PDB file of C-alpha atoms in Angstrom:
ATOM      1  CA  UNK A 199       6.778  19.541  11.449  1.00 45.00           C
ATOM      2  CA  UNK A 200       9.749  17.977  13.195  1.00 52.00           C
ATOM      3  CA  UNK A 201      12.004  15.500  11.395  1.00 83.00           C
ATOM      4  CA  UNK A 202      11.547  11.762  11.579  1.00 94.00           C
ATOM      5  CA  UNK A 203      14.073   9.560  13.391  1.00 94.00           C
ATOM      6  CA  UNK A 204      12.118   6.352  13.876  1.00 97.00           C
ATOM      7  CA  UNK A 205       8.731   5.533  15.373  1.00 98.00           C
ATOM      8  CA  UNK A 206       8.805   6.234  19.120  1.00 98.00           C
ATOM      9  CA  UNK A 207       7.802   3.865  21.944  1.00 98.00           C
ATOM     10  CA  UNK A 208       4.462   5.687  22.112  1.00 98.00           C
ATOM     11  CA  UNK A 209       3.550   4.281  18.680  1.00 98.00           C
ATOM     12  CA  UNK A 210       3.845   0.700  19.841  1.00 98.00           C
ATOM     13  CA  UNK A 211       2.206   1.503  23.171  1.00 98.00           C
ATOM     14  CA  UNK A 212      -0.819   2.914  21.348  1.00 98.00           C
ATOM     15  CA  UNK A 213      -1.063   0.102  18.784  1.00 98.00           C
ATOM     16  CA  UNK A 214      -0.763  -2.569  21.483  1.00 97.00           C
ATOM     17  CA  UNK A 215      -3.273  -0.748  23.658  1.00 98.00           C
ATOM     18  CA  UNK A 216      -5.910  -0.318  20.978  1.00 97.00           C
ATOM     19  CA  UNK A 217      -5.538  -3.990  20.021  1.00 96.00           C
ATOM     20  CA  UNK A 218      -6.136  -5.081  23.604  1.00 97.00           C
ATOM     21  CA  UNK A 219      -8.809  -2.468  24.412  1.00 97.00           C
ATOM     22  CA  UNK A 220     -10.687  -1.820  21.201  1.00 96.00           C
ATOM     23  CA  UNK A 221     -13.434   0.414  22.556  1.00 95.00           C
ATOM     24  CA  UNK A 222     -14.303   4.089  22.701  1.00 95.00           C
ATOM     25  CA  UNK A 223     -13.749   4.384  26.445  1.00 97.00           C
ATOM     26  CA  UNK A 224     -10.104   3.336  26.189  1.00 97.00           C
ATOM     27  CA  UNK A 225      -9.522   5.442  23.084  1.00 97.00           C
ATOM     28  CA  UNK A 226     -10.958   8.620  24.578  1.00 97.00           C
ATOM     29  CA  UNK A 227      -8.923   8.129  27.757  1.00 98.00           C
ATOM     30  CA  UNK A 228      -5.764   7.764  25.671  1.00 98.00           C
ATOM     31  CA  UNK A 229      -6.190  10.555  23.116  1.00 97.00           C
ATOM     32  CA  UNK A 230      -2.827  12.129  24.084  1.00 98.00           C
ATOM     33  CA  UNK A 231      -1.171   8.774  23.361  1.00 98.00           C
ATOM     34  CA  UNK A 232      -3.024   8.599  20.032  1.00 98.00           C
ATOM     35  CA  UNK A 233      -1.606  11.995  19.095  1.00 98.00           C
ATOM     36  CA  UNK A 234       1.916  11.272  20.319  1.00 97.00           C
ATOM     37  CA  UNK A 235       2.124   7.713  19.036  1.00 97.00           C
ATOM     38  CA  UNK A 236      -0.040   7.682  15.924  1.00 97.00           C
ATOM     39  CA  UNK A 237      -0.786  11.071  14.383  1.00 97.00           C
ATOM     40  CA  UNK A 238       2.446  12.977  14.988  1.00 97.00           C
ATOM     41  CA  UNK A 239       5.044  10.318  14.099  1.00 97.00           C
ATOM     42  CA  UNK A 240       3.018   9.094  11.109  1.00 98.00           C
ATOM     43  CA  UNK A 241       2.794  12.620   9.717  1.00 97.00           C
ATOM     44  CA  UNK A 242       6.537  13.108  10.194  1.00 97.00           C
ATOM     45  CA  UNK A 243       7.228   9.766   8.505  1.00 98.00           C
ATOM     46  CA  UNK A 244       5.041  10.638   5.505  1.00 98.00           C
ATOM     47  CA  UNK A 245       6.700  14.048   5.198  1.00 97.00           C
ATOM     48  CA  UNK A 246      10.138  12.414   5.240  1.00 97.00           C
ATOM     49  CA  UNK A 247       9.386   9.430   2.986  1.00 98.00           C
ATOM     50  CA  UNK A 248       7.234  11.225   0.399  1.00 97.00           C
ATOM     51  CA  UNK A 249      10.102  13.183  -1.226  1.00 97.00           C
ATOM     52  CA  UNK A 250      12.192  10.019  -1.321  1.00 97.00           C
ATOM     53  CA  UNK A 251       9.390   8.243  -3.191  1.00 98.00           C
ATOM     54  CA  UNK A 252       9.275  11.116  -5.679  1.00 98.00           C
ATOM     55  CA  UNK A 253      12.886  10.281  -6.512  1.00 98.00           C
ATOM     56  CA  UNK A 254      11.556   6.854  -7.550  1.00 98.00           C
ATOM     57  CA  UNK A 255       8.312   8.005  -9.190  1.00 97.00           C
ATOM     58  CA  UNK A 256       8.129  11.792  -9.717  1.00 97.00           C
ATOM     59  CA  UNK A 257       4.339  11.871 -10.020  1.00 95.00           C
ATOM     60  CA  UNK A 258       3.597  10.130  -6.728  1.00 96.00           C
ATOM     61  CA  UNK A 259       1.430  12.124  -4.342  1.00 96.00           C
ATOM     62  CA  UNK A 260       1.316  12.272  -0.564  1.00 97.00           C
ATOM     63  CA  UNK A 261      -0.236  14.346   2.202  1.00 97.00           C
ATOM     64  CA  UNK A 262       1.061  14.091   5.792  1.00 97.00           C
ATOM     65  CA  UNK A 263      -2.367  14.232   7.421  1.00 97.00           C
ATOM     66  CA  UNK A 264      -5.364  12.101   8.355  1.00 96.00           C
ATOM     67  CA  UNK A 265      -7.474  11.335   5.266  1.00 94.00           C
ATOM     68  CA  UNK A 266      -4.437  12.220   3.156  1.00 95.00           C
ATOM     69  CA  UNK A 267      -1.694   9.618   3.218  1.00 96.00           C
ATOM     70  CA  UNK A 268      -2.702   8.657   6.750  1.00 97.00           C
ATOM     71  CA  UNK A 269      -5.788   6.468   7.022  1.00 94.00           C
ATOM     72  CA  UNK A 270      -8.223   7.119   9.839  1.00 95.00           C
ATOM     73  CA  UNK A 271      -7.898   4.898  12.885  1.00 96.00           C
ATOM     74  CA  UNK A 272     -11.682   4.454  12.896  1.00 95.00           C
ATOM     75  CA  UNK A 273     -12.996   1.375  11.103  1.00 91.00           C
ATOM     76  CA  UNK A 274     -16.010   1.468   8.788  1.00 88.00           C
ATOM     77  CA  UNK A 275     -18.236  -1.066  10.521  1.00 84.00           C
ATOM     78  CA  UNK A 276     -21.493  -0.350   8.676  1.00 84.00           C
ATOM     79  CA  UNK A 277     -21.361  -3.517   6.575  1.00 81.00           C
ATOM     80  CA  UNK A 278     -18.958  -5.587   8.642  1.00 85.00           C
ATOM     81  CA  UNK A 279     -19.662  -8.386  11.076  1.00 83.00           C
ATOM     82  CA  UNK A 280     -16.582  -7.229  12.989  1.00 86.00           C
ATOM     83  CA  UNK A 281     -17.876  -4.309  15.051  1.00 90.00           C
ATOM     84  CA  UNK A 282     -14.593  -3.286  16.628  1.00 89.00           C
ATOM     85  CA  UNK A 283     -14.488   0.493  16.179  1.00 94.00           C
ATOM     86  CA  UNK A 284     -10.746   0.980  15.640  1.00 96.00           C
ATOM     87  CA  UNK A 285      -8.006  -0.346  13.393  1.00 96.00           C
ATOM     88  CA  UNK A 286      -5.113  -2.002  15.182  1.00 95.00           C
ATOM     89  CA  UNK A 287      -2.478  -1.019  12.623  1.00 96.00           C
ATOM     90  CA  UNK A 288      -1.143   2.253  11.239  1.00 98.00           C
ATOM     91  CA  UNK A 289      -1.848   2.446   7.494  1.00 97.00           C
ATOM     92  CA  UNK A 290      -0.291   4.857   4.997  1.00 98.00           C
ATOM     93  CA  UNK A 291      -0.811   5.336   1.261  1.00 97.00           C
ATOM     94  CA  UNK A 292       1.175   7.185  -1.425  1.00 97.00           C
ATOM     95  CA  UNK A 293      -0.729   7.319  -4.719  1.00 96.00           C
ATOM     96  CA  UNK A 294      -0.710   8.595  -8.305  1.00 94.00           C
ATOM     97  CA  UNK A 295      -3.317  10.813  -9.930  1.00 87.00           C
ATOM     98  CA  UNK A 296      -6.258  12.735  -8.531  1.00 84.00           C
ATOM     99  CA  UNK A 297      -8.027   9.694  -7.101  1.00 79.00           C
ATOM    100  CA  UNK A 298      -6.540   8.130  -3.983  1.00 79.00           C
ATOM    101  CA  UNK A 299      -8.278   4.820  -4.700  1.00 73.00           C
ATOM    102  CA  UNK A 300      -6.895   1.604  -6.153  1.00 69.00           C
ATOM    103  CA  UNK A 301      -7.334   2.552  -9.821  1.00 73.00           C
ATOM    104  CA  UNK A 302      -3.722   3.742  -9.949  1.00 84.00           C
ATOM    105  CA  UNK A 303      -0.631   2.081  -8.489  1.00 92.00           C
ATOM    106  CA  UNK A 304       0.884   3.328  -5.281  1.00 96.00           C
ATOM    107  CA  UNK A 305       3.127   2.612  -2.344  1.00 98.00           C
ATOM    108  CA  UNK A 306       1.481   1.348   0.837  1.00 97.00           C
ATOM    109  CA  UNK A 307       2.738   0.886   4.370  1.00 98.00           C
ATOM    110  CA  UNK A 308       1.256  -0.762   7.448  1.00 98.00           C
ATOM    111  CA  UNK A 309       2.706  -1.025  10.959  1.00 98.00           C
ATOM    112  CA  UNK A 310       1.548  -3.333  13.737  1.00 97.00           C
ATOM    113  CA  UNK A 311       3.270  -4.008  17.073  1.00 95.00           C
ATOM    114  CA  UNK A 312       4.858  -7.069  15.435  1.00 97.00           C
ATOM    115  CA  UNK A 313       5.347  -6.330  11.723  1.00 97.00           C
ATOM    116  CA  UNK A 314       6.118  -3.720   9.100  1.00 98.00           C
ATOM    117  CA  UNK A 315       4.286  -4.468   5.861  1.00 97.00           C
ATOM    118  CA  UNK A 316       4.960  -2.492   2.687  1.00 97.00           C
ATOM    119  CA  UNK A 317       4.038  -2.949  -0.918  1.00 97.00           C
ATOM    120  CA  UNK A 318       3.814  -1.505  -4.408  1.00 98.00           C
ATOM    121  CA  UNK A 319       1.111  -2.003  -7.018  1.00 96.00           C
ATOM    122  CA  UNK A 320      -2.645  -2.187  -7.457  1.00 94.00           C
ATOM    123  CA  UNK A 321      -5.288  -4.160  -5.579  1.00 88.00           C
ATOM    124  CA  UNK A 322      -8.720  -5.239  -6.780  1.00 82.00           C
ATOM    125  CA  UNK A 323      -8.692  -4.058 -10.386  1.00 91.00           C
ATOM    126  CA  UNK A 324     -12.202  -3.772 -11.838  1.00 91.00           C
ATOM    127  CA  UNK A 325     -14.064  -2.601 -14.921  1.00 93.00           C
ATOM    128  CA  UNK A 326     -12.076  -0.693 -17.530  1.00 93.00           C
ATOM    129  CA  UNK A 327      -8.889  -0.843 -15.476  1.00 92.00           C
ATOM    130  CA  UNK A 328      -9.055  -4.649 -15.340  1.00 95.00           C
ATOM    131  CA  UNK A 329      -9.752  -4.826 -19.078  1.00 96.00           C
ATOM    132  CA  UNK A 330      -6.759  -2.578 -19.775  1.00 96.00           C
ATOM    133  CA  UNK A 331      -4.598  -4.779 -17.562  1.00 97.00           C
ATOM    134  CA  UNK A 332      -5.634  -7.897 -19.463  1.00 97.00           C
ATOM    135  CA  UNK A 333      -5.065  -6.272 -22.822  1.00 97.00           C
ATOM    136  CA  UNK A 334      -1.586  -5.266 -21.670  1.00 97.00           C
ATOM    137  CA  UNK A 335      -0.894  -8.822 -20.481  1.00 97.00           C
ATOM    138  CA  UNK A 336      -1.583 -10.249 -23.944  1.00 97.00           C
ATOM    139  CA  UNK A 337       0.017  -7.473 -26.018  1.00 97.00           C
ATOM    140  CA  UNK A 338       3.501  -8.655 -27.082  1.00 96.00           C
ATOM    141  CA  UNK A 339       5.383  -5.466 -26.191  1.00 97.00           C
ATOM    142  CA  UNK A 340       3.757  -4.820 -22.811  1.00 97.00           C
ATOM    143  CA  UNK A 341       3.849  -8.539 -21.970  1.00 98.00           C
ATOM    144  CA  UNK A 342       7.621  -8.532 -22.402  1.00 97.00           C
ATOM    145  CA  UNK A 343       7.848  -5.420 -20.239  1.00 98.00           C
ATOM    146  CA  UNK A 344       5.733  -7.099 -17.553  1.00 98.00           C
ATOM    147  CA  UNK A 345       7.955 -10.179 -17.464  1.00 98.00           C
ATOM    148  CA  UNK A 346      11.035  -7.971 -17.228  1.00 98.00           C
ATOM    149  CA  UNK A 347       9.486  -6.083 -14.292  1.00 98.00           C
ATOM    150  CA  UNK A 348       8.562  -9.312 -12.531  1.00 98.00           C
ATOM    151  CA  UNK A 349      12.066 -10.694 -13.070  1.00 98.00           C
ATOM    152  CA  UNK A 350      13.627  -7.528 -11.658  1.00 98.00           C
ATOM    153  CA  UNK A 351      11.473  -7.629  -8.529  1.00 98.00           C
ATOM    154  CA  UNK A 352      11.728 -11.351  -7.834  1.00 97.00           C
ATOM    155  CA  UNK A 353      15.500 -11.267  -8.374  1.00 97.00           C
ATOM    156  CA  UNK A 354      15.591  -8.987  -5.343  1.00 96.00           C
ATOM    157  CA  UNK A 355      13.788 -11.590  -3.279  1.00 96.00           C
ATOM    158  CA  UNK A 356      10.344  -9.970  -3.298  1.00 97.00           C
ATOM    159  CA  UNK A 357       7.067 -11.792  -3.831  1.00 93.00           C
ATOM    160  CA  UNK A 358       4.704 -10.825  -6.662  1.00 96.00           C
ATOM    161  CA  UNK A 359       0.991 -11.562  -6.366  1.00 90.00           C
ATOM    162  CA  UNK A 360      -1.656 -12.526  -6.659  1.00 86.00           C
ATOM    163  CA  UNK A 361      -3.714 -15.066  -8.595  1.00 93.00           C
ATOM    164  CA  UNK A 362      -7.430 -14.899  -7.911  1.00 94.00           C
ATOM    165  CA  UNK A 363      -8.830 -16.912 -10.838  1.00 95.00           C
ATOM    166  CA  UNK A 364      -8.602 -20.589 -11.734  1.00 95.00           C
ATOM    167  CA  UNK A 365      -9.365 -20.019 -15.410  1.00 96.00           C
ATOM    168  CA  UNK A 366      -8.414 -17.237 -17.795  1.00 96.00           C
ATOM    169  CA  UNK A 367     -11.225 -14.848 -18.750  1.00 96.00           C
ATOM    170  CA  UNK A 368     -12.997 -15.609 -22.018  1.00 95.00           C
ATOM    171  CA  UNK A 369     -11.897 -13.772 -25.115  1.00 94.00           C
ATOM    172  CA  UNK A 370      -8.191 -13.486 -24.317  1.00 95.00           C
ATOM    173  CA  UNK A 371      -5.433 -15.497 -25.973  1.00 92.00           C
ATOM    174  CA  UNK A 372      -3.726 -17.764 -23.462  1.00 94.00           C
ATOM    175  CA  UNK A 373      -0.637 -18.655 -25.468  1.00 94.00           C
ATOM    176  CA  UNK A 374       1.328 -15.457 -24.876  1.00 94.00           C
ATOM    177  CA  UNK A 375       4.492 -15.279 -22.746  1.00 95.00           C
ATOM    178  CA  UNK A 376       2.715 -13.523 -19.865  1.00 97.00           C
ATOM    179  CA  UNK A 377      -0.635 -15.336 -20.139  1.00 96.00           C
ATOM    180  CA  UNK A 378      -0.331 -16.580 -16.550  1.00 97.00           C
ATOM    181  CA  UNK A 379      -1.164 -13.038 -15.429  1.00 98.00           C
ATOM    182  CA  UNK A 380      -4.660 -13.315 -16.912  1.00 98.00           C
ATOM    183  CA  UNK A 381      -5.396 -15.174 -13.669  1.00 97.00           C
ATOM    184  CA  UNK A 382      -4.552 -12.020 -11.690  1.00 97.00           C
ATOM    185  CA  UNK A 383      -6.958  -9.246 -10.721  1.00 96.00           C
ATOM    186  CA  UNK A 384      -4.398  -7.555  -8.492  1.00 95.00           C
ATOM    187  CA  UNK A 385      -0.706  -7.067  -9.148  1.00 97.00           C
ATOM    188  CA  UNK A 386       1.678  -6.033  -6.432  1.00 97.00           C
ATOM    189  CA  UNK A 387       4.984  -6.717  -4.769  1.00 97.00           C
ATOM    190  CA  UNK A 388       5.366  -7.027  -1.009  1.00 95.00           C
ATOM    191  CA  UNK A 389       7.954  -6.932   1.766  1.00 96.00           C
ATOM    192  CA  UNK A 390       7.746  -7.591   5.490  1.00 97.00           C
ATOM    193  CA  UNK A 391      10.103  -6.531   8.268  1.00 98.00           C
ATOM    194  CA  UNK A 392      10.026  -6.989  12.026  1.00 98.00           C
ATOM    195  CA  UNK A 393       8.393  -4.034  13.755  1.00 97.00           C
ATOM    196  CA  UNK A 394      11.647  -3.312  15.571  1.00 97.00           C
ATOM    197  CA  UNK A 395      13.026  -1.981  12.274  1.00 98.00           C
ATOM    198  CA  UNK A 396      10.561   0.924  12.452  1.00 98.00           C
ATOM    199  CA  UNK A 397      12.257   2.266  15.588  1.00 98.00           C
ATOM    200  CA  UNK A 398      15.562   2.879  13.815  1.00 97.00           C
ATOM    201  CA  UNK A 399      16.749   6.360  12.904  1.00 96.00           C
ATOM    202  CA  UNK A 400      17.447   5.238   9.315  1.00 96.00           C
ATOM    203  CA  UNK A 401      14.016   3.682   8.801  1.00 98.00           C
ATOM    204  CA  UNK A 402      13.109   6.092   5.981  1.00 97.00           C
ATOM    205  CA  UNK A 403      16.246   4.987   4.112  1.00 97.00           C
ATOM    206  CA  UNK A 404      15.335   1.337   4.660  1.00 98.00           C
ATOM    207  CA  UNK A 405      11.790   1.823   3.362  1.00 98.00           C
ATOM    208  CA  UNK A 406      12.927   3.857   0.360  1.00 98.00           C
ATOM    209  CA  UNK A 407      15.358   1.089  -0.628  1.00 98.00           C
ATOM    210  CA  UNK A 408      12.639  -1.577  -0.459  1.00 98.00           C
ATOM    211  CA  UNK A 409      10.162   0.556  -2.384  1.00 98.00           C
ATOM    212  CA  UNK A 410      12.754   1.283  -5.082  1.00 98.00           C
ATOM    213  CA  UNK A 411      13.474  -2.436  -5.485  1.00 98.00           C
ATOM    214  CA  UNK A 412       9.759  -3.228  -5.822  1.00 98.00           C
ATOM    215  CA  UNK A 413       8.913  -0.279  -8.072  1.00 98.00           C
ATOM    216  CA  UNK A 414       9.342  -2.036 -11.464  1.00 98.00           C
ATOM    217  CA  UNK A 415       5.900  -3.600 -10.883  1.00 97.00           C
ATOM    218  CA  UNK A 416       4.371  -0.227 -10.068  1.00 97.00           C
ATOM    219  CA  UNK A 417       6.102   1.444 -12.995  1.00 97.00           C
ATOM    220  CA  UNK A 418       4.726  -1.145 -15.419  1.00 97.00           C
ATOM    221  CA  UNK A 419       1.230  -0.610 -14.046  1.00 97.00           C
ATOM    222  CA  UNK A 420       1.611   3.165 -14.246  1.00 95.00           C
ATOM    223  CA  UNK A 421       2.810   2.990 -17.856  1.00 95.00           C
ATOM    224  CA  UNK A 422       0.471   0.296 -19.164  1.00 96.00           C
ATOM    225  CA  UNK A 423      -2.667   0.099 -17.011  1.00 94.00           C
ATOM    226  CA  UNK A 424      -3.303   3.088 -14.774  1.00 83.00           C
ATOM    227  CA  UNK A 425      -5.883   5.752 -15.555  1.00 66.00           C
ATOM    228  CA  UNK A 426      -3.006   8.141 -14.755  1.00 62.00           C
ATOM    229  CA  UNK A 427      -0.744   6.773 -17.495  1.00 56.00           C
ATOM    230  CA  UNK A 428       2.395   8.787 -18.104  1.00 49.00           C
TER     231      UNK A 428
END
């Protein structure tokens, strides 16, 4: 696999094209552009960024292929009112543990013709994972560690989200220092850049720096909440 030196013009040509012509006819006629602009540069980017993320979190996993770190361009429309067959952004995922789902924290990346979106953390916690998160929020030691992680991330100018409840769940003390986070069912930090940044030869360095700055949130989740606890 060749090295990565920025996403090429073909990436933005494909993403703009599939947004404007979201149908099978256009996609099939532009398969070479899909390969040159989506599959090949994304795989090279994953292969370049993955080792850099392991410097931040040694147990992070990545695979530079479709259905590995690279999400399929096809949308699952079985239960959606939106029947457009293709995604209009390039989505990547670097995870922890054997399960690539959201039950462990990870690093995610999305590219559109206008914006680079990247983040660290966990989305949509449920069941035992959500219970473990709440128990960690109210435990004095892990609560202090959470507040320290949040302070470290927000001091760098990054947002931390997100509240999804109006009231704390029953059965949990609400007088602890981190009790506000009982209103959260996801915890993550986010950054956005203009899409032009993705064209630069040093884009891997740029992404690695942002991910490192946001990682305290992911590290807390990995230590205190994840099914893949260290």
